[in-house]
PDB file of C-alpha atoms in Angstrom:
ATOM      1  CA  MET A   1       1.278  13.990 -24.280  1.00 72.00           C
ATOM      2  CA  SER A   2       4.734  14.865 -25.462  1.00 81.00           C
ATOM      3  CA  ARG A   3       5.590  16.935 -28.481  1.00 88.00           C
ATOM      4  CA  SER A   4       5.774  15.288 -31.893  1.00 89.00           C
ATOM      5  CA  ILE A   5       9.340  14.345 -32.829  1.00 89.00           C
ATOM      6  CA  LYS A   6       8.733  15.531 -36.364  1.00 92.00           C
ATOM      7  CA  LYS A   7       8.640  19.128 -35.168  1.00 91.00           C
ATOM      8  CA  GLY A   8      11.804  18.938 -33.109  1.00 90.00           C
ATOM      9  CA  PRO A   9      12.208  20.748 -29.804  1.00 91.00           C
ATOM     10  CA  TYR A  10      10.582  24.146 -29.399  1.00 91.00           C
ATOM     11  CA  VAL A  11      13.224  26.836 -29.447  1.00 91.00           C
ATOM     12  CA  ASP A  12      12.164  30.448 -29.402  1.00 91.00           C
ATOM     13  CA  ALA A  13      13.322  31.931 -32.727  1.00 91.00           C
ATOM     14  CA  LYS A  14      14.328  35.306 -31.302  1.00 91.00           C
ATOM     15  CA  LEU A  15      16.186  33.744 -28.426  1.00 91.00           C
ATOM     16  CA  ALA A  16      18.022  31.355 -30.747  1.00 90.00           C
ATOM     17  CA  LYS A  17      19.176  34.332 -32.776  1.00 91.00           C
ATOM     18  CA  LYS A  18      20.489  36.058 -29.666  1.00 90.00           C
ATOM     19  CA  VAL A  19      22.269  32.894 -28.556  1.00 89.00           C
ATOM     20  CA  ASP A  20      23.950  32.496 -31.949  1.00 89.00           C
ATOM     21  CA  LYS A  21      25.072  36.100 -31.841  1.00 89.00           C
ATOM     22  CA  GLN A  22      26.516  35.735 -28.380  1.00 88.00           C
ATOM     23  CA  ILE A  23      28.370  32.538 -29.262  1.00 86.00           C
ATOM     24  CA  ALA A  24      29.812  34.196 -32.364  1.00 87.00           C
ATOM     25  CA  SER A  25      30.988  37.255 -30.480  1.00 84.00           C
ATOM     26  CA  GLY A  26      32.355  35.438 -27.428  1.00 77.00           C
ATOM     27  CA  LYS A  27      30.752  35.596 -24.006  1.00 71.00           C
ATOM     28  CA  LYS A  28      29.259  38.743 -22.562  1.00 76.00           C
ATOM     29  CA  GLU A  29      26.296  39.669 -20.399  1.00 82.00           C
ATOM     30  CA  PRO A  30      23.268  37.531 -19.522  1.00 89.00           C
ATOM     31  CA  ILE A  31      20.453  37.286 -22.068  1.00 90.00           C
ATOM     32  CA  LYS A  32      17.179  38.647 -20.783  1.00 92.00           C
ATOM     33  CA  THR A  33      14.218  36.606 -21.967  1.00 92.00           C
ATOM     34  CA  TRP A  34      10.523  35.986 -21.507  1.00 93.00           C
ATOM     35  CA  ALA A  35      10.639  32.731 -23.476  1.00 92.00           C
ATOM     36  CA  ARG A  36       9.988  30.351 -20.581  1.00 92.00           C
ATOM     37  CA  ALA A  37       8.644  27.694 -22.938  1.00 92.00           C
ATOM     38  CA  CYS A  38      11.883  27.536 -24.898  1.00 93.00           C
ATOM     39  CA  THR A  39      13.762  24.228 -24.696  1.00 92.00           C
ATOM     40  CA  VAL A  40      17.402  24.349 -23.602  1.00 92.00           C
ATOM     41  CA  THR A  41      19.498  23.086 -26.506  1.00 91.00           C
ATOM     42  CA  PRO A  42      23.136  21.935 -26.247  1.00 91.00           C
ATOM     43  CA  ASP A  43      24.461  25.244 -27.611  1.00 89.00           C
ATOM     44  CA  PHE A  44      22.918  27.080 -24.629  1.00 90.00           C
ATOM     45  CA  VAL A  45      25.387  25.379 -22.272  1.00 90.00           C
ATOM     46  CA  GLY A  46      27.640  27.803 -20.443  1.00 88.00           C
ATOM     47  CA  LEU A  47      25.505  30.840 -21.197  1.00 90.00           C
ATOM     48  CA  VAL A  48      23.655  32.861 -18.598  1.00 91.00           C
ATOM     49  CA  PHE A  49      19.983  33.738 -19.053  1.00 92.00           C
ATOM     50  CA  MET A  50      17.703  36.053 -17.192  1.00 93.00           C
ATOM     51  CA  VAL A  51      14.394  34.190 -17.275  1.00 93.00           C
ATOM     52  CA  HIS A  52      11.213  36.091 -16.510  1.00 93.00           C
ATOM     53  CA  ASP A  53       9.185  34.714 -13.597  1.00 92.00           C
ATOM     54  CA  GLY A  54       6.215  37.026 -14.091  1.00 92.00           C
ATOM     55  CA  ARG A  55       7.693  39.772 -11.948  1.00 92.00           C
ATOM     56  CA  LYS A  56      11.439  39.913 -12.368  1.00 92.00           C
ATOM     57  CA  HIS A  57      14.173  38.072 -14.219  1.00 93.00           C
ATOM     58  CA  ILE A  58      15.889  35.141 -12.538  1.00 92.00           C
ATOM     59  CA  LYS A  59      19.500  34.371 -13.330  1.00 92.00           C
ATOM     60  CA  VAL A  60      19.950  30.905 -14.807  1.00 91.00           C
ATOM     61  CA  GLN A  61      23.409  29.532 -15.459  1.00 91.00           C
ATOM     62  CA  VAL A  62      22.902  26.765 -18.004  1.00 91.00           C
ATOM     63  CA  THR A  63      24.784  23.537 -17.363  1.00 90.00           C
ATOM     64  CA  GLU A  64      25.001  20.383 -19.417  1.00 90.00           C
ATOM     65  CA  ASP A  65      22.419  18.594 -17.253  1.00 89.00           C
ATOM     66  CA  MET A  66      19.783  21.187 -18.106  1.00 90.00           C
ATOM     67  CA  VAL A  67      19.644  20.294 -21.793  1.00 90.00           C
ATOM     68  CA  GLY A  68      16.161  19.135 -22.758  1.00 89.00           C
ATOM     69  CA  HIS A  69      14.391  21.077 -20.033  1.00 92.00           C
ATOM     70  CA  LYS A  70      12.499  24.307 -20.602  1.00 92.00           C
ATOM     71  CA  LEU A  71      13.933  27.605 -19.432  1.00 92.00           C
ATOM     72  CA  GLY A  72      10.837  28.263 -17.324  1.00 92.00           C
ATOM     73  CA  GLU A  73      11.548  25.209 -15.174  1.00 92.00           C
ATOM     74  CA  PHE A  74      14.456  27.077 -13.620  1.00 93.00           C
ATOM     75  CA  ALA A  75      12.571  30.238 -12.733  1.00 92.00           C
ATOM     76  CA  PRO A  76       9.812  29.386 -10.227  1.00 91.00           C
ATOM     77  CA  THR A  77       6.707  31.551 -10.561  1.00 91.00           C
ATOM     78  CA  ARG A  78       5.528  31.065  -6.997  1.00 88.00           C
ATOM     79  CA  VAL A  79       7.282  31.893  -3.775  1.00 84.00           C
ATOM     80  CA  PHE A  80       6.237  29.978  -0.683  1.00 81.00           C
ATOM     81  CA  ARG A  81       8.012  30.959   2.502  1.00 79.00           C
ATOM     82  CA  GLY A  82       5.925  28.835   4.835  1.00 78.00           C
ATOM     83  CA  HIS A  83       2.691  29.456   6.668  1.00 77.00           C
ATOM     84  CA  THR A  84       2.409  32.261   9.190  1.00 74.00           C
ATOM     85  CA  ASN A  85       3.157  31.214  12.727  1.00 69.00           C
ATOM     86  CA  LYS A  86       0.112  31.961  14.868  1.00 63.00           C
ATOM     87  CA  LYS A  87       2.090  33.337  17.818  1.00 62.00           C
ATOM     88  CA  GLU A  88       4.114  35.633  15.588  1.00 61.00           C
ATOM     89  CA  ALA A  89       1.002  36.812  13.759  1.00 61.00           C
ATOM     90  CA  GLN A  90      -0.482  37.952  17.072  1.00 63.00           C
ATOM     91  CA  LYS A  91       2.704  39.768  18.055  1.00 60.00           C
ATOM     92  CA  ASN A  92       2.662  41.734  14.826  1.00 57.00           C
ATOM     93  CA  ARG A  93      -0.804  43.041  15.489  1.00 51.00           C
TER      94      ARG A  93
ATOM     95  CA  MET B   1      13.320 -21.584  -2.335  1.00 65.00           C
ATOM     96  CA  ALA B   2      14.803 -20.233  -5.471  1.00 74.00           C
ATOM     97  CA  ARG B   3      17.162 -17.341  -5.735  1.00 79.00           C
ATOM     98  CA  VAL B   4      17.137 -15.258  -8.876  1.00 80.00           C
ATOM     99  CA  VAL B   5      19.274 -12.137  -9.220  1.00 80.00           C
ATOM    100  CA  GLY B   6      20.693 -11.904  -5.699  1.00 78.00           C
ATOM    101  CA  VAL B   7      18.203 -11.664  -2.879  1.00 77.00           C
ATOM    102  CA  ASP B   8      14.890 -12.492  -4.493  1.00 78.00           C
ATOM    103  CA  ILE B   9      13.206 -15.617  -3.211  1.00 77.00           C
ATOM    104  CA  PRO B  10       9.840 -16.026  -4.908  1.00 77.00           C
ATOM    105  CA  PRO B  11       7.997 -18.885  -3.126  1.00 76.00           C
ATOM    106  CA  HIS B  12       5.448 -21.484  -4.250  1.00 85.00           C
ATOM    107  CA  LYS B  13       3.818 -19.142  -6.698  1.00 87.00           C
ATOM    108  CA  ARG B  14       3.087 -19.308 -10.364  1.00 90.00           C
ATOM    109  CA  LEU B  15       6.060 -18.153 -12.402  1.00 89.00           C
ATOM    110  CA  GLU B  16       4.194 -15.183 -13.815  1.00 89.00           C
ATOM    111  CA  ILE B  17       3.493 -13.877 -10.294  1.00 90.00           C
ATOM    112  CA  GLY B  18       6.644 -15.040  -8.519  1.00 89.00           C
ATOM    113  CA  LEU B  19       8.855 -13.131 -10.930  1.00 89.00           C
ATOM    114  CA  THR B  20       7.149  -9.858 -10.015  1.00 89.00           C
ATOM    115  CA  TYR B  21       8.798 -10.148  -6.567  1.00 89.00           C
ATOM    116  CA  ILE B  22      11.912  -8.910  -8.317  1.00 89.00           C
ATOM    117  CA  PHE B  23      12.171  -5.105  -8.210  1.00 90.00           C
ATOM    118  CA  GLY B  24      11.818  -3.937 -11.787  1.00 91.00           C
ATOM    119  CA  VAL B  25       9.771  -6.896 -12.978  1.00 91.00           C
ATOM    120  CA  GLY B  26       6.006  -6.493 -13.230  1.00 91.00           C
ATOM    121  CA  ARG B  27       3.379  -8.601 -14.926  1.00 93.00           C
ATOM    122  CA  THR B  28       4.320  -7.432 -18.406  1.00 93.00           C
ATOM    123  CA  THR B  29       8.028  -8.122 -17.978  1.00 92.00           C
ATOM    124  CA  ALA B  30       7.287 -11.432 -16.249  1.00 91.00           C
ATOM    125  CA  LEU B  31       5.246 -12.667 -19.214  1.00 92.00           C
ATOM    126  CA  GLU B  32       7.899 -11.364 -21.582  1.00 92.00           C
ATOM    127  CA  LEU B  33      10.568 -13.344 -19.732  1.00 91.00           C
ATOM    128  CA  CYS B  34       8.464 -16.517 -19.880  1.00 91.00           C
ATOM    129  CA  LYS B  35       7.923 -16.051 -23.575  1.00 91.00           C
ATOM    130  CA  LYS B  36      11.598 -15.469 -24.307  1.00 91.00           C
ATOM    131  CA  LEU B  37      12.608 -18.635 -22.459  1.00 90.00           C
ATOM    132  CA  SER B  38       9.514 -20.492 -23.723  1.00 90.00           C
ATOM    133  CA  LEU B  39       8.428 -21.347 -20.182  1.00 89.00           C
ATOM    134  CA  ASP B  40       4.815 -21.797 -19.125  1.00 89.00           C
ATOM    135  CA  PRO B  41       3.827 -18.716 -17.076  1.00 89.00           C
ATOM    136  CA  GLY B  42       1.478 -20.946 -15.076  1.00 89.00           C
ATOM    137  CA  MET B  43       4.098 -23.360 -13.749  1.00 89.00           C
ATOM    138  CA  LYS B  44       5.296 -23.119 -10.154  1.00 89.00           C
ATOM    139  CA  ILE B  45       8.648 -21.614  -9.308  1.00 87.00           C
ATOM    140  CA  ARG B  46       9.673 -24.733  -7.368  1.00 86.00           C
ATOM    141  CA  ASP B  47       9.197 -26.817 -10.519  1.00 86.00           C
ATOM    142  CA  LEU B  48      11.885 -24.884 -12.368  1.00 86.00           C
ATOM    143  CA  SER B  49      15.050 -26.793 -13.118  1.00 86.00           C
ATOM    144  CA  GLU B  50      18.525 -25.530 -12.265  1.00 86.00           C
ATOM    145  CA  VAL B  51      19.167 -24.795 -15.913  1.00 89.00           C
ATOM    146  CA  GLN B  52      15.964 -22.834 -16.303  1.00 88.00           C
ATOM    147  CA  LEU B  53      16.797 -20.783 -13.238  1.00 87.00           C
ATOM    148  CA  ARG B  54      20.230 -20.069 -14.599  1.00 88.00           C
ATOM    149  CA  ASP B  55      18.800 -19.026 -17.983  1.00 89.00           C
ATOM    150  CA  LEU B  56      16.382 -16.715 -16.226  1.00 88.00           C
ATOM    151  CA  ALA B  57      19.104 -15.065 -14.156  1.00 88.00           C
ATOM    152  CA  GLU B  58      21.290 -14.752 -17.221  1.00 89.00           C
ATOM    153  CA  LEU B  59      18.524 -13.082 -19.251  1.00 91.00           C
ATOM    154  CA  LEU B  60      17.693 -10.645 -16.440  1.00 89.00           C
ATOM    155  CA  ARG B  61      21.323  -9.720 -15.989  1.00 88.00           C
ATOM    156  CA  LYS B  62      21.930  -9.202 -19.688  1.00 89.00           C
ATOM    157  CA  ASP B  63      18.845  -7.414 -20.996  1.00 90.00           C
ATOM    158  CA  TYR B  64      17.115  -5.884 -17.979  1.00 89.00           C
ATOM    159  CA  THR B  65      17.816  -3.325 -15.311  1.00 89.00           C
ATOM    160  CA  VAL B  66      16.561  -4.734 -12.020  1.00 87.00           C
ATOM    161  CA  GLU B  67      17.046  -4.517  -8.247  1.00 86.00           C
ATOM    162  CA  GLY B  68      20.040  -2.513  -7.004  1.00 88.00           C
ATOM    163  CA  GLU B  69      21.054  -1.238 -10.390  1.00 90.00           C
ATOM    164  CA  LEU B  70      17.543   0.037 -11.103  1.00 92.00           C
ATOM    165  CA  ARG B  71      17.283   1.633  -7.656  1.00 93.00           C
ATOM    166  CA  ARG B  72      20.601   3.371  -8.221  1.00 94.00           C
ATOM    167  CA  SER B  73      19.615   4.721 -11.608  1.00 93.00           C
ATOM    168  CA  LEU B  74      16.306   6.014 -10.216  1.00 93.00           C
ATOM    169  CA  ALA B  75      18.088   7.754  -7.355  1.00 94.00           C
ATOM    170  CA  ALA B  76      20.549   9.242  -9.829  1.00 94.00           C
ATOM    171  CA  ASP B  77      17.688  10.631 -11.939  1.00 92.00           C
ATOM    172  CA  ILE B  78      16.170  12.335  -8.926  1.00 93.00           C
ATOM    173  CA  THR B  79      19.517  13.679  -7.754  1.00 93.00           C
ATOM    174  CA  ARG B  80      20.034  15.162 -11.201  1.00 92.00           C
ATOM    175  CA  LEU B  81      16.684  16.956 -11.019  1.00 91.00           C
ATOM    176  CA  ARG B  82      17.535  18.265  -7.561  1.00 90.00           C
ATOM    177  CA  ASP B  83      20.938  19.521  -8.591  1.00 89.00           C
ATOM    178  CA  ILE B  84      19.817  21.512 -11.602  1.00 88.00           C
ATOM    179  CA  ALA B  85      17.164  23.226  -9.455  1.00 84.00           C
ATOM    180  CA  CYS B  86      14.383  22.790 -11.985  1.00 88.00           C
ATOM    181  CA  TYR B  87      10.743  22.775 -10.935  1.00 90.00           C
ATOM    182  CA  ARG B  88      10.567  19.006 -10.573  1.00 92.00           C
ATOM    183  CA  GLY B  89      13.791  19.038  -8.549  1.00 92.00           C
ATOM    184  CA  LEU B  90      12.403  21.648  -6.191  1.00 91.00           C
ATOM    185  CA  ARG B  91       9.278  19.547  -5.632  1.00 92.00           C
ATOM    186  CA  HIS B  92      11.449  16.547  -4.797  1.00 92.00           C
ATOM    187  CA  ARG B  93      13.452  18.637  -2.336  1.00 92.00           C
ATOM    188  CA  ARG B  94      10.331  19.799  -0.548  1.00 90.00           C
ATOM    189  CA  GLY B  95       8.732  16.362  -0.548  1.00 91.00           C
ATOM    190  CA  LEU B  96       5.667  17.554  -2.435  1.00 92.00           C
ATOM    191  CA  PRO B  97       3.956  15.928  -5.414  1.00 94.00           C
ATOM    192  CA  VAL B  98       6.023  16.400  -8.551  1.00 93.00           C
ATOM    193  CA  ARG B  99       3.469  16.006 -11.316  1.00 93.00           C
ATOM    194  CA  GLY B 100       1.127  18.888 -10.700  1.00 92.00           C
ATOM    195  CA  GLN B 101      -1.341  17.215  -8.336  1.00 93.00           C
ATOM    196  CA  ARG B 102      -3.357  19.292  -5.923  1.00 92.00           C
ATOM    197  CA  THR B 103      -1.909  19.881  -2.473  1.00 90.00           C
ATOM    198  CA  ARG B 104      -4.785  21.688  -0.826  1.00 89.00           C
ATOM    199  CA  THR B 105      -6.121  18.306   0.162  1.00 89.00           C
ATOM    200  CA  ASN B 106      -4.759  14.793  -0.251  1.00 89.00           C
ATOM    201  CA  ALA B 107      -1.153  14.365  -1.447  1.00 90.00           C
ATOM    202  CA  ARG B 108      -0.602  12.373   1.774  1.00 92.00           C
ATOM    203  CA  THR B 109       1.689   9.882   0.082  1.00 91.00           C
ATOM    204  CA  ARG B 110       4.260  12.589  -0.531  1.00 91.00           C
ATOM    205  CA  LYS B 111       3.569  14.789   2.466  1.00 90.00           C
ATOM    206  CA  GLY B 112       3.417  12.002   5.035  1.00 89.00           C
ATOM    207  CA  PRO B 113       1.064  11.794   8.019  1.00 89.00           C
ATOM    208  CA  LYS B 114      -1.174  14.755   8.797  1.00 86.00           C
ATOM    209  CA  ARG B 115       0.330  17.525  10.899  1.00 83.00           C
ATOM    210  CA  THR B 116      -2.598  19.302  12.454  1.00 81.00           C
ATOM    211  CA  VAL B 117      -2.359  23.079  12.442  1.00 75.00           C
ATOM    212  CA  ALA B 118      -3.938  24.832  15.417  1.00 70.00           C
ATOM    213  CA  GLY B 119      -6.735  27.224  14.554  1.00 68.00           C
ATOM    214  CA  LYS B 120      -7.104  26.055  10.992  1.00 64.00           C
ATOM    215  CA  LYS B 121     -10.670  25.822   9.808  1.00 62.00           C
ATOM    216  CA  SER B 122     -11.879  22.425   8.704  1.00 60.00           C
ATOM    217  CA  VAL B 123     -12.607  21.686   5.077  1.00 56.00           C
ATOM    218  CA  LYS B 124     -16.327  21.925   5.848  1.00 55.00           C
ATOM    219  CA  GLY B 125     -15.794  25.338   7.397  1.00 51.00           C
ATOM    220  CA  MET B 126     -14.073  26.645   4.275  1.00 51.00           C
ATOM    221  CA  LYS B 127     -17.122  26.201   2.074  1.00 45.00           C
TER     222      LYS B 127
END
């Protein structure tokens, strides 16, 4: 079920304010945010965000293609580095 | 043998079914096409006249995305997801299900044939 069009895309109010400020003042450092559910709007393009992944902040450079996606989609919350190799597991013992 | 939109050769089937041999045309689109050209969906493909075939091809070319063009646009969509490194793109890269399905069991369509891991307990053993 997608979001009602009437409401428009969800953009975190605080984050939008920060974005506006940064655009007005010219570019500076990345914006740290926890708003993973916030939709990327066209005025985010070119900015750098630090999106929280539950542990640390992941650097996300917003490009034109990312518009319409949520910020959280670019900061994976799970890290999977593969299953442990049985031989190696025994060596480490 | 009738050729519509390049390579497709739907045989001695009813129009409604034969048209679904075209990539990008399913039952719904097939019926829609018949309706637009006021053809009987139940008639056989071989009974179509030259003109009707031409009309069909023309309509598909003009108003629908089918075959190669459709395949290209699908591939482009996936490439886009991969390139922006979003969650769905990462799932495509790894060849895992993209829409949140479970992967503990099943998901064989995406993951391919089973690769048995030595020493892994069976599903029964896990309970």
